[in-house]
Coordinates of C-alpha atoms in Angstrom, one line a residue:
Chain A
M1 CA 19.0 -110.1 15.2
V2 CA 19.1 -113.6 14.2
A3 CA 16.8 -115.6 16.5
F4 CA 14.6 -118.0 14.7
G5 CA 16.2 -118.6 11.3
T6 CA 16.0 -116.1 8.5
G7 CA 13.6 -114.4 6.1
S8 CA 9.7 -114.8 6.2
K9 CA 9.9 -118.1 7.9
K10 CA 11.5 -116.3 10.8
I11 CA 8.6 -113.8 11.0
A12 CA 6.0 -116.7 10.8
L13 CA 7.7 -118.6 13.5
E14 CA 8.3 -115.7 15.7
L15 CA 4.6 -114.6 15.4
L16 CA 3.6 -118.2 16.1
V17 CA 5.6 -118.5 19.3
I18 CA 4.2 -115.2 20.5
A19 CA 0.7 -116.1 19.6
I20 CA 0.9 -119.5 21.4
L21 CA 2.4 -117.9 24.4
L22 CA -0.3 -115.2 24.6
A23 CA -3.0 -118.0 24.2
V24 CA -1.6 -120.4 26.8
I25 CA -1.3 -117.6 29.5
P26 CA -5.1 -117.2 30.1
L27 CA -5.7 -121.0 30.2
V28 CA -3.4 -121.1 33.2
L29 CA -4.8 -118.0 34.9
M30 CA -8.4 -118.1 34.0
G31 CA -11.0 -117.5 36.6
N32 CA -9.0 -115.4 38.9
A33 CA -9.6 -111.7 38.3
Y34 CA -6.4 -110.6 39.9
Y35 CA -4.3 -112.9 37.8
E36 CA -6.2 -111.9 34.7
L37 CA -5.5 -108.2 35.4
L38 CA -1.9 -109.0 36.1
A39 CA -1.6 -110.9 32.8
A40 CA -3.2 -108.0 30.9
T41 CA -0.8 -105.6 32.6
V42 CA 2.2 -107.8 31.9
V43 CA 1.3 -108.2 28.2
L44 CA 0.8 -104.3 27.9
F45 CA 4.2 -103.8 29.5
S46 CA 5.8 -106.2 27.1
S47 CA 4.3 -104.0 24.3
M48 CA 6.0 -101.0 25.8
V49 CA 9.2 -102.8 25.9
V50 CA 8.9 -103.9 22.3
A51 CA 8.0 -100.3 21.3
W52 CA 11.0 -99.1 23.3
N53 CA 13.2 -101.6 21.3
I54 CA 12.7 -99.2 18.2
I55 CA 14.4 -96.2 19.8
G56 CA 16.5 -98.1 22.5
G57 CA 17.3 -101.4 20.7
Y58 CA 17.6 -100.5 17.0
A59 CA 18.6 -96.7 17.3
G60 CA 20.5 -97.3 20.5
Q61 CA 19.3 -94.2 22.2
L62 CA 18.9 -94.8 25.9
D63 CA 15.4 -93.4 26.2
L64 CA 14.1 -93.1 29.8
G65 CA 11.1 -91.2 28.9
A66 CA 8.5 -93.9 28.1
F67 CA 5.7 -92.7 30.5
A68 CA 5.8 -89.1 29.2
Y69 CA 4.4 -90.6 26.0
V70 CA 2.2 -93.2 27.8
G71 CA 0.7 -90.4 29.9
V72 CA 0.1 -87.9 27.2
G73 CA -1.4 -90.4 24.9
G74 CA -3.6 -92.0 27.7
I75 CA -4.8 -88.8 29.1
I76 CA -5.6 -87.2 25.8
T77 CA -7.6 -90.3 24.7
S78 CA -9.5 -90.3 28.0
E79 CA -10.1 -86.5 28.0
L80 CA -11.4 -86.6 24.4
W81 CA -14.0 -89.3 25.5
I82 CA -14.9 -87.6 28.9
K83 CA -15.1 -83.9 27.4
A84 CA -15.9 -84.4 23.7
G85 CA -17.5 -87.8 23.6
I86 CA -15.0 -89.1 21.1
P87 CA -15.0 -93.0 21.6
P88 CA -11.6 -94.2 22.5
L89 CA -11.4 -96.7 19.6
L90 CA -10.9 -93.4 17.5
G91 CA -9.4 -91.4 20.4
I92 CA -6.4 -93.7 20.8
F93 CA -5.1 -92.6 17.5
A94 CA -5.5 -88.9 18.5
G95 CA -3.7 -89.9 21.7
G96 CA -0.9 -91.5 19.8
A97 CA -0.7 -88.5 17.5
A98 CA -0.5 -86.2 20.5
S99 CA 2.6 -88.2 21.8
L100 CA 4.1 -88.2 18.4
L101 CA 3.8 -84.4 18.2
I102 CA 5.5 -84.1 21.5
A103 CA 8.2 -86.4 20.4
V104 CA 8.8 -84.2 17.3
I105 CA 8.9 -81.0 19.4
I106 CA 11.4 -82.5 21.8
G107 CA 13.2 -84.7 19.2
I108 CA 14.1 -81.9 16.5
P109 CA 16.1 -79.7 18.9
T110 CA 17.5 -82.8 20.8
F111 CA 19.1 -84.5 17.7
R112 CA 19.8 -81.1 16.1
F113 CA 22.2 -80.2 19.0
G114 CA 23.6 -83.7 19.0
I115 CA 22.4 -84.6 22.4
K116 CA 23.3 -88.4 22.7
E117 CA 24.3 -91.1 25.3
V118 CA 24.1 -90.2 28.9
W119 CA 22.8 -86.7 28.1
Y120 CA 19.9 -88.1 26.0
A121 CA 19.0 -90.4 28.8
L122 CA 19.0 -87.6 31.3
L123 CA 17.0 -85.3 29.0
T124 CA 14.3 -88.0 28.5
A125 CA 14.2 -88.8 32.2
A126 CA 13.7 -85.1 32.8
L127 CA 10.9 -85.0 30.3
V128 CA 8.8 -87.3 32.5
V129 CA 9.5 -85.2 35.6
I130 CA 8.5 -82.1 33.7
F131 CA 5.2 -83.7 32.5
N132 CA 4.6 -84.9 36.0
N133 CA 4.8 -81.3 37.4
L134 CA 3.0 -79.6 34.5
S135 CA 0.1 -82.0 34.7
R136 CA -0.2 -81.7 38.4
V137 CA -0.6 -77.9 37.9
L138 CA -3.2 -78.4 35.2
M139 CA -5.1 -81.5 36.5
G140 CA -4.7 -81.1 40.2
P141 CA -4.0 -83.9 42.6
T142 CA -7.3 -85.7 41.9
D143 CA -7.9 -89.2 40.4
Y144 CA -10.0 -89.1 37.3
Y145 CA -12.3 -92.0 36.3
L146 CA -13.5 -93.1 32.9
P147 CA -17.2 -93.2 32.2
P148 CA -18.8 -96.5 33.3
K149 CA -19.6 -97.5 29.7
T150 CA -18.2 -100.6 28.2
G151 CA -18.0 -102.0 24.7
I152 CA -15.5 -102.3 21.7
I153 CA -15.8 -98.7 20.7
Y154 CA -14.6 -97.6 24.1
L155 CA -12.0 -100.4 24.2
K156 CA -13.1 -100.9 27.8
F157 CA -14.7 -104.1 29.3
N158 CA -15.5 -105.3 32.8
S159 CA -13.9 -108.6 31.9
Y160 CA -10.1 -108.6 32.3
E161 CA -10.0 -111.5 29.9
I162 CA -11.2 -109.2 27.1
M163 CA -8.8 -106.5 28.2
Y164 CA -6.1 -109.1 28.0
A165 CA -7.1 -109.8 24.5
I166 CA -6.9 -106.3 23.6
A167 CA -3.5 -105.9 25.1
S168 CA -2.4 -109.0 23.1
V169 CA -3.5 -107.5 19.8
I170 CA -1.5 -104.3 20.6
L171 CA 1.5 -106.5 21.5
I172 CA 1.2 -108.3 18.2
L173 CA 0.8 -105.0 16.2
T174 CA 3.9 -103.6 18.0
V175 CA 5.8 -106.8 17.1
L176 CA 4.8 -106.5 13.4
A177 CA 6.0 -102.9 13.4
N178 CA 9.3 -104.0 14.8
L179 CA 9.6 -106.8 12.2
A180 CA 8.8 -104.4 9.4
I181 CA 11.4 -101.8 10.6
E182 CA 14.1 -104.5 11.1
R183 CA 13.6 -105.9 7.5
S184 CA 13.7 -102.5 5.8
K185 CA 16.1 -99.6 5.1
I186 CA 15.1 -97.7 8.3
G187 CA 16.0 -100.7 10.5
Y188 CA 19.5 -101.0 8.9
Y189 CA 19.9 -97.3 9.2
L190 CA 18.9 -97.3 12.8
K191 CA 21.2 -100.1 13.8
S192 CA 24.1 -98.6 12.0
I193 CA 23.5 -95.4 14.0
R194 CA 23.6 -97.5 17.2
E195 CA 26.8 -99.1 16.1
D196 CA 28.6 -95.9 15.2
E197 CA 26.9 -92.7 14.4
L198 CA 29.8 -91.0 12.7
A199 CA 30.5 -94.0 10.5
A200 CA 26.7 -94.1 9.7
E201 CA 26.9 -90.4 8.5
M202 CA 29.9 -91.2 6.4
I203 CA 27.8 -93.7 4.3
G204 CA 25.2 -91.0 3.7
I205 CA 22.8 -91.5 6.4
D206 CA 20.9 -88.4 7.8
T207 CA 21.3 -89.7 11.3
R208 CA 19.2 -86.9 12.8
R209 CA 16.3 -87.5 10.6
Y210 CA 16.4 -91.4 11.3
K211 CA 16.6 -90.9 14.9
L212 CA 13.7 -88.7 14.9
Y213 CA 11.7 -91.4 12.9
A214 CA 12.5 -93.9 15.6
L215 CA 11.4 -91.5 18.3
M216 CA 8.2 -90.9 16.4
I217 CA 7.2 -94.5 15.9
Y218 CA 8.0 -95.4 19.5
S219 CA 6.1 -92.5 20.9
F220 CA 3.1 -93.1 18.8
F221 CA 2.8 -96.7 19.9
L222 CA 3.2 -95.7 23.6
G223 CA 0.6 -93.0 23.2
V224 CA -1.9 -95.6 22.0
M225 CA -1.0 -97.9 24.9
G226 CA -1.6 -95.1 27.3
Y227 CA -5.4 -95.4 27.2
I228 CA -5.3 -99.1 27.7
Y229 CA -3.0 -98.6 30.7
I230 CA -5.8 -96.2 32.2
V231 CA -8.4 -98.8 31.7
L232 CA -6.4 -101.4 33.5
A233 CA -5.4 -99.0 36.3
A234 CA -9.2 -97.9 36.5
S235 CA -8.2 -94.2 36.9
F236 CA -5.7 -91.6 35.8
S237 CA -3.8 -88.7 37.3
Y238 CA -0.8 -86.6 37.0
R239 CA 0.9 -89.8 38.7
M240 CA 0.9 -91.4 35.3
F241 CA 3.9 -89.5 34.5
D242 CA 6.0 -91.9 36.5
S243 CA 9.9 -91.9 36.4
S244 CA 10.4 -95.4 38.0
S245 CA 8.0 -97.0 35.4
S246 CA 9.8 -95.2 32.5
L247 CA 13.1 -96.5 33.8
S248 CA 11.8 -100.0 34.2
I249 CA 10.7 -100.1 30.5
A250 CA 14.4 -99.3 29.5
I251 CA 15.8 -101.8 32.0
M252 CA 13.6 -104.5 30.7
G253 CA 14.6 -103.7 27.1
I254 CA 18.2 -103.9 28.0
I255 CA 18.0 -107.1 29.9
G256 CA 16.0 -108.5 26.9
G257 CA 18.8 -107.6 24.6
L258 CA 19.2 -104.5 22.4
G259 CA 17.4 -105.1 19.1
S260 CA 15.7 -108.3 20.2
I261 CA 11.9 -108.5 20.0
E262 CA 11.6 -111.9 21.7
G263 CA 14.2 -111.1 24.3
G264 CA 12.2 -108.0 25.2
I265 CA 8.9 -109.8 25.6
V266 CA 10.4 -112.6 27.8
S267 CA 12.2 -110.1 29.9
A268 CA 9.1 -107.9 30.4
M269 CA 6.9 -110.9 31.2
V270 CA 9.2 -112.4 33.7
L271 CA 10.4 -109.1 35.4
R272 CA 7.0 -107.5 35.4
S273 CA 5.4 -110.7 36.9
L274 CA 8.0 -110.9 39.6
G275 CA 7.9 -107.3 40.2
E276 CA 4.1 -107.4 40.7
Y277 CA 4.7 -110.3 43.1
F278 CA 7.1 -108.3 45.1
R279 CA 4.9 -105.3 45.1
S280 CA 1.8 -107.2 46.2
S281 CA 3.7 -109.3 48.9
F282 CA 6.1 -106.8 50.3
G283 CA 4.9 -103.5 48.8
S284 CA 3.3 -102.2 52.1
T285 CA 6.4 -102.9 54.2
V286 CA 9.3 -102.5 51.7
P287 CA 8.0 -100.2 48.9
G288 CA 10.1 -100.0 45.8
L289 CA 11.3 -103.6 46.0
D290 CA 10.3 -104.3 42.4
L291 CA 12.7 -101.6 41.2
L292 CA 15.4 -103.2 43.4
L293 CA 14.8 -106.5 41.8
Y294 CA 15.0 -104.9 38.2
G295 CA 18.4 -103.4 39.4
I296 CA 19.8 -106.6 40.7
V297 CA 18.9 -108.5 37.5
L298 CA 20.3 -105.7 35.4
V299 CA 23.7 -106.0 37.2
I300 CA 23.7 -109.8 36.9
V301 CA 22.9 -109.7 33.3
G302 CA 25.5 -106.9 32.7
I303 CA 28.2 -109.1 34.2
F304 CA 27.3 -112.5 32.8
Q305 CA 25.3 -112.0 29.7
P306 CA 25.8 -108.5 28.3
E307 CA 23.7 -109.2 25.3
G308 CA 20.7 -110.0 27.5
I309 CA 18.1 -112.7 27.1
A310 CA 18.6 -112.4 23.4
G311 CA 22.2 -113.7 23.8
I312 CA 20.9 -116.9 25.6
I313 CA 18.1 -117.4 22.8
N314 CA 20.9 -117.0 20.2
R315 CA 23.0 -119.7 22.0
I316 CA 20.2 -122.1 22.1
N317 CA 19.4 -121.5 18.4
K318 CA 23.0 -122.2 17.4
A319 CA 23.1 -125.4 19.6
M320 CA 19.9 -126.6 18.0
K321 CA 21.2 -125.9 14.5
K322 CA 24.4 -127.9 15.2
K323 CA 22.3 -130.8 16.5
R324 CA 20.4 -130.9 13.2
Chain B
M1 CA 45.0 -85.1 -17.0
S2 CA 41.2 -84.0 -17.0
E3 CA 39.5 -81.5 -14.8
A4 CA 39.7 -81.3 -10.9
L5 CA 37.2 -83.6 -9.2
L6 CA 37.8 -81.9 -5.9
E7 CA 39.3 -78.6 -5.1
T8 CA 39.9 -76.7 -1.9
R9 CA 40.5 -73.0 -1.9
D10 CA 42.3 -71.4 1.0
L11 CA 40.7 -73.7 3.4
V12 CA 41.2 -72.8 7.0
K13 CA 40.3 -74.7 10.2
H14 CA 41.4 -73.8 13.7
F15 CA 40.9 -75.3 17.1
G16 CA 41.2 -72.7 19.6
G17 CA 44.5 -70.9 18.8
I18 CA 45.9 -73.7 16.8
K19 CA 45.5 -73.6 13.0
A20 CA 45.0 -77.2 12.0
I21 CA 44.6 -76.2 8.5
D22 CA 46.1 -73.0 7.2
S23 CA 45.0 -71.8 3.9
V24 CA 45.2 -75.1 2.0
S25 CA 44.5 -75.2 -1.7
I26 CA 44.7 -78.5 -3.4
K27 CA 43.2 -80.1 -6.5
V28 CA 42.4 -83.7 -6.9
M29 CA 42.2 -84.8 -10.5
E30 CA 39.7 -87.3 -11.8
G31 CA 41.0 -90.8 -11.9
E32 CA 44.3 -90.4 -10.0
I33 CA 45.5 -91.8 -6.8
L34 CA 46.8 -88.8 -4.8
G35 CA 49.1 -89.4 -1.9
L36 CA 48.7 -87.0 1.0
I37 CA 51.7 -87.2 3.4
G38 CA 53.1 -85.3 6.4
P39 CA 54.2 -85.8 10.0
N40 CA 51.7 -86.3 12.7
G41 CA 49.6 -83.2 13.3
A42 CA 50.0 -81.9 9.7
G43 CA 46.4 -81.5 9.3
K44 CA 45.7 -84.3 6.9
T45 CA 42.8 -86.0 8.9
T46 CA 41.4 -82.5 9.6
L47 CA 41.5 -81.8 5.9
F48 CA 39.4 -85.1 5.3
N49 CA 37.0 -84.2 8.0
C50 CA 36.5 -80.6 6.5
I51 CA 35.9 -82.2 3.1
T52 CA 33.2 -84.7 4.4
G53 CA 31.4 -82.1 6.5
T54 CA 32.4 -83.6 9.8
Y55 CA 34.1 -80.2 10.7
K56 CA 32.8 -76.9 9.4
P57 CA 35.7 -75.0 7.9
D58 CA 36.5 -71.5 9.4
G59 CA 37.4 -70.1 6.0
G60 CA 37.8 -71.0 2.3
K61 CA 35.8 -73.1 -0.1
I62 CA 35.5 -76.6 -1.2
F63 CA 34.3 -77.6 -4.6
F64 CA 33.4 -81.1 -5.7
R65 CA 32.6 -81.6 -9.4
Q66 CA 32.4 -77.9 -9.8
K67 CA 29.8 -77.5 -7.2
E68 CA 30.5 -75.9 -3.8
I69 CA 30.1 -78.2 -0.9
T70 CA 31.5 -76.0 1.9
G71 CA 29.4 -76.4 5.0
L72 CA 26.9 -78.9 3.6
P73 CA 25.8 -81.7 6.0
S74 CA 27.8 -84.9 5.7
H75 CA 25.1 -87.1 4.4
E76 CA 24.5 -84.7 1.5
I77 CA 28.2 -84.6 0.7
I78 CA 28.4 -88.3 0.8
K79 CA 25.4 -88.6 -1.4
L80 CA 27.3 -86.4 -4.0
G81 CA 29.8 -89.1 -4.3
I82 CA 32.4 -88.8 -1.6
G83 CA 33.4 -91.7 0.7
R84 CA 35.9 -92.1 3.5
T85 CA 37.6 -94.5 5.8
W86 CA 39.4 -94.1 9.0
Q87 CA 42.9 -95.0 10.4
I88 CA 41.2 -96.8 13.2
V89 CA 38.5 -99.0 11.8
R90 CA 34.8 -98.2 12.8
P91 CA 33.0 -101.5 12.5
F92 CA 29.3 -102.1 13.1
K93 CA 30.2 -104.7 15.8
K94 CA 26.8 -106.2 16.4
M95 CA 25.7 -106.4 12.7
S96 CA 26.8 -109.1 10.2
V97 CA 29.4 -108.1 7.7
L98 CA 27.0 -108.4 4.9
D99 CA 24.5 -106.2 6.7
A100 CA 27.2 -103.6 7.4
I101 CA 28.2 -103.4 3.7
A102 CA 24.5 -103.5 2.6
T103 CA 23.7 -100.5 4.8
G104 CA 26.2 -98.6 2.6
S105 CA 24.4 -99.9 -0.6
L106 CA 21.1 -98.6 0.7
L107 CA 22.1 -95.1 -0.1
R108 CA 21.7 -96.0 -3.9
Y109 CA 19.4 -99.0 -3.6
S110 CA 16.4 -98.6 -1.1
D111 CA 15.4 -102.2 -1.5
V112 CA 17.1 -104.4 1.1
E113 CA 17.4 -107.5 -1.1
K114 CA 19.0 -105.5 -3.9
A115 CA 21.3 -103.7 -1.5
K116 CA 22.6 -107.1 -0.1
E117 CA 23.1 -108.4 -3.6
K118 CA 25.3 -105.2 -4.3
A119 CA 27.1 -105.7 -1.0
K120 CA 28.0 -109.4 -2.0
E121 CA 29.3 -108.1 -5.2
I122 CA 31.5 -105.6 -3.6
A123 CA 32.8 -108.0 -1.0
S124 CA 33.8 -110.5 -3.6
F125 CA 35.5 -107.7 -5.6
L126 CA 37.6 -106.9 -2.6
G127 CA 38.3 -110.6 -2.0
L128 CA 36.5 -110.9 1.3
P129 CA 36.0 -114.6 2.0
K130 CA 32.3 -115.6 1.8
D131 CA 32.3 -117.3 5.1
I132 CA 32.9 -114.0 6.9
L133 CA 29.9 -112.4 5.4
E134 CA 27.6 -113.9 8.1
K135 CA 30.1 -113.1 10.9
R136 CA 29.5 -110.3 13.1
G137 CA 31.8 -107.3 13.0
E138 CA 33.3 -108.2 16.3
E139 CA 34.6 -111.6 15.0
I140 CA 36.9 -110.7 12.2
T141 CA 40.6 -109.8 11.9
L142 CA 42.1 -106.3 11.4
M143 CA 42.8 -106.8 7.8
Q144 CA 39.3 -108.0 7.2
H145 CA 38.0 -105.0 9.2
K146 CA 39.9 -102.6 6.9
L147 CA 38.4 -104.3 3.8
V148 CA 34.9 -104.2 5.3
D149 CA 35.3 -100.5 6.0
L150 CA 36.5 -100.0 2.4
A151 CA 33.7 -102.1 1.2
R152 CA 31.0 -100.3 3.2
A153 CA 32.4 -97.0 1.8
L154 CA 32.5 -98.4 -1.9
A155 CA 28.9 -99.5 -1.5
T156 CA 27.8 -95.9 -1.4
E157 CA 29.2 -95.9 -5.0
P158 CA 31.7 -92.8 -4.4
K159 CA 33.5 -91.0 -7.2
L160 CA 36.1 -90.0 -4.7
L161 CA 37.3 -92.1 -1.9
L162 CA 39.4 -90.5 1.0
I163 CA 41.5 -93.2 2.7
D164 CA 43.0 -92.5 6.1
E165 CA 46.2 -94.5 6.9
V166 CA 44.8 -97.9 5.8
G167 CA 48.3 -99.4 6.0
A168 CA 48.6 -98.8 9.8
G169 CA 48.9 -102.0 11.7
L170 CA 49.1 -104.3 8.8
R171 CA 51.8 -106.9 8.3
P172 CA 54.1 -106.6 5.2
S173 CA 52.1 -109.3 3.3
E174 CA 48.9 -107.7 4.1
L175 CA 50.2 -104.4 3.1
S176 CA 51.1 -105.7 -0.5
A177 CA 47.6 -107.1 -0.7
M178 CA 46.1 -103.7 0.3
I179 CA 48.3 -102.0 -2.3
D180 CA 46.9 -104.2 -4.9
T181 CA 43.3 -103.7 -3.6
L182 CA 43.6 -99.9 -3.7
Q183 CA 45.0 -100.1 -7.3
K184 CA 42.1 -102.4 -8.3
I185 CA 39.6 -100.0 -6.8
N186 CA 41.0 -97.1 -8.8
S187 CA 41.4 -98.8 -12.1
E188 CA 38.4 -101.2 -12.2
R189 CA 35.8 -99.2 -10.3
K190 CA 36.9 -95.8 -11.6
V191 CA 37.1 -94.4 -8.2
T192 CA 39.6 -91.5 -7.5
L193 CA 41.5 -92.0 -4.4
V194 CA 43.3 -89.6 -1.8
V195 CA 45.4 -91.8 0.3
V196 CA 46.8 -90.4 3.6
E197 CA 49.6 -92.5 4.6
H198 CA 52.7 -92.8 6.8
I199 CA 54.0 -95.9 5.2
M200 CA 56.2 -94.6 2.4
R201 CA 56.3 -97.9 0.6
L202 CA 52.5 -97.8 0.2
V203 CA 52.4 -94.2 -1.1
M204 CA 55.4 -94.3 -3.3
S205 CA 54.1 -97.5 -5.0
I206 CA 50.6 -96.3 -5.8
S207 CA 50.7 -92.5 -6.2
K208 CA 51.9 -90.7 -9.2
R209 CA 51.4 -87.4 -7.4
V210 CA 52.0 -86.6 -3.8
I211 CA 51.0 -83.6 -1.6
V212 CA 53.1 -83.0 1.5
M213 CA 51.5 -81.2 4.4
H214 CA 53.2 -79.7 7.4
E215 CA 51.8 -77.8 10.4
G216 CA 48.5 -77.2 8.5
R217 CA 50.2 -76.0 5.2
V218 CA 50.9 -77.6 1.9
I219 CA 54.7 -77.5 1.7
A220 CA 55.3 -79.5 -1.4
Q221 CA 53.7 -81.4 -4.3
G222 CA 54.8 -83.4 -7.2
K223 CA 56.1 -86.7 -8.2
P224 CA 57.0 -89.0 -5.3
E225 CA 60.7 -89.1 -6.1
E226 CA 60.8 -85.3 -6.4
V227 CA 58.9 -84.8 -3.3
S228 CA 61.1 -87.1 -1.2
N229 CA 64.2 -85.1 -2.3
D230 CA 62.7 -81.7 -1.4
P231 CA 64.6 -80.0 1.4
Q232 CA 61.5 -78.7 3.0
V233 CA 60.0 -82.1 3.1
I234 CA 63.1 -83.7 4.5
Q235 CA 63.3 -81.0 7.2
A236 CA 59.6 -81.5 8.2
Y237 CA 60.1 -85.1 8.6
L238 CA 63.6 -85.3 10.2
G239 CA 63.5 -81.8 11.8
I240 CA 66.9 -80.9 10.5
K241 CA 68.3 -78.9 7.6
P242 CA 69.7 -81.1 4.9
I243 CA 73.4 -80.8 4.4

């Protein structure tokens, strides 16, 4: 989507804006461990929303299964460290690959049998529930903790500032992947599938194959992020396979605007921060208030700004161009 | 006339108990503009859908350039050189017009810049005004939509283009322009056309040969003026026996 001009200029500008944003946040929040943790979490959630943009925004598949992949990737990476001594710096790739494998196993029959729209949404939502139950059987109800070691090969530090930096690197890599997709054949093909799948087939696109590609890239990134999520949460259990978190990723992506990287980031940062505020302030008395907030914002956006935050950004851009 | 570009042999497609296509055998000759007419429900669009792989036929065979394509997936059939458009336009609403056409070009040119170049060339060939290329699919007129659909299909560089009721909803002046455009596609880009149409003015003015379908069967074929005097055709359209 057109946001900051066109071509390579656009990429440079977009990255610059994101980098500045990422650099400014710690200056404001520095010194307070809670805020630093919050900032790292928010940036990690932004990365998940940007990854979701590949399957949800470009390919237009309403995927509600984010935490199936986050959970698989995170738990595999952690277990590889705990049980086999493989450092997470390597392990995250195995975690990402494990999520990707799950995506292929799920994706091939799903797309083969033409499951789309509301059925795809339900299927992916069910996936999280299935993993939740399955892992409760396998792992029991206990919380597991990572070894107390820290260092770059473990991608684990006691300082939340460094964890924030790691999350920022992941966000930038995810943004780069999105930009690469958007500017190449696969991006055009995914968008055309989103717009009209039959018309896409009639210009020679193997729609099943391209939807599977989108699902694979998305799940790999989420799988990698899973471990960082565990480090920030300080422990892991079957509860990682969380339906409401999965839903919130899709909601943030939609509020940001389908196909819009910057829209997704802004939406995730604002909503996740507000959601966290609600949870910490009222969570003990009114649980689930953060989801209620997302729901309300979604309704408002749906009525007044169906193209999400991206629509607002586009309008500002157009206005600025006219002034020049 | 040279050899058949497309041939169907005893093609059958039924939905439940209804035979939408009942043993249809037609030949499309290379280079021609074939008119395919018939009342609503005659099976014309179903025939298109079988040829492009959207529907799997229940019987019979389809050959394209002497190669059997029955039952192949759509994307493979398109890649072999068949394109199609629909009666109701299917725009990529949230993409720019240029991007939509370029997505078609990507089938033959994987490089995005090259694909866009090709797309621009096709757009200007069809006479699409330059200023609409950056507009989004949701911001243009019906006539422009029809041209963009044609451009997107042409961008895949088909040998055969199946055009479904492109005249529907157009004003008389737009219709004349569309007739010129179709002839230009046929003569300058060497694309064989099969044109499904209700508007007789369009069919009669561009087709040298017409096939008439009724209730899933081919009931007549030949020159437009012969066909329009055929008693069976008159009966199919008017529902009465000619006096």
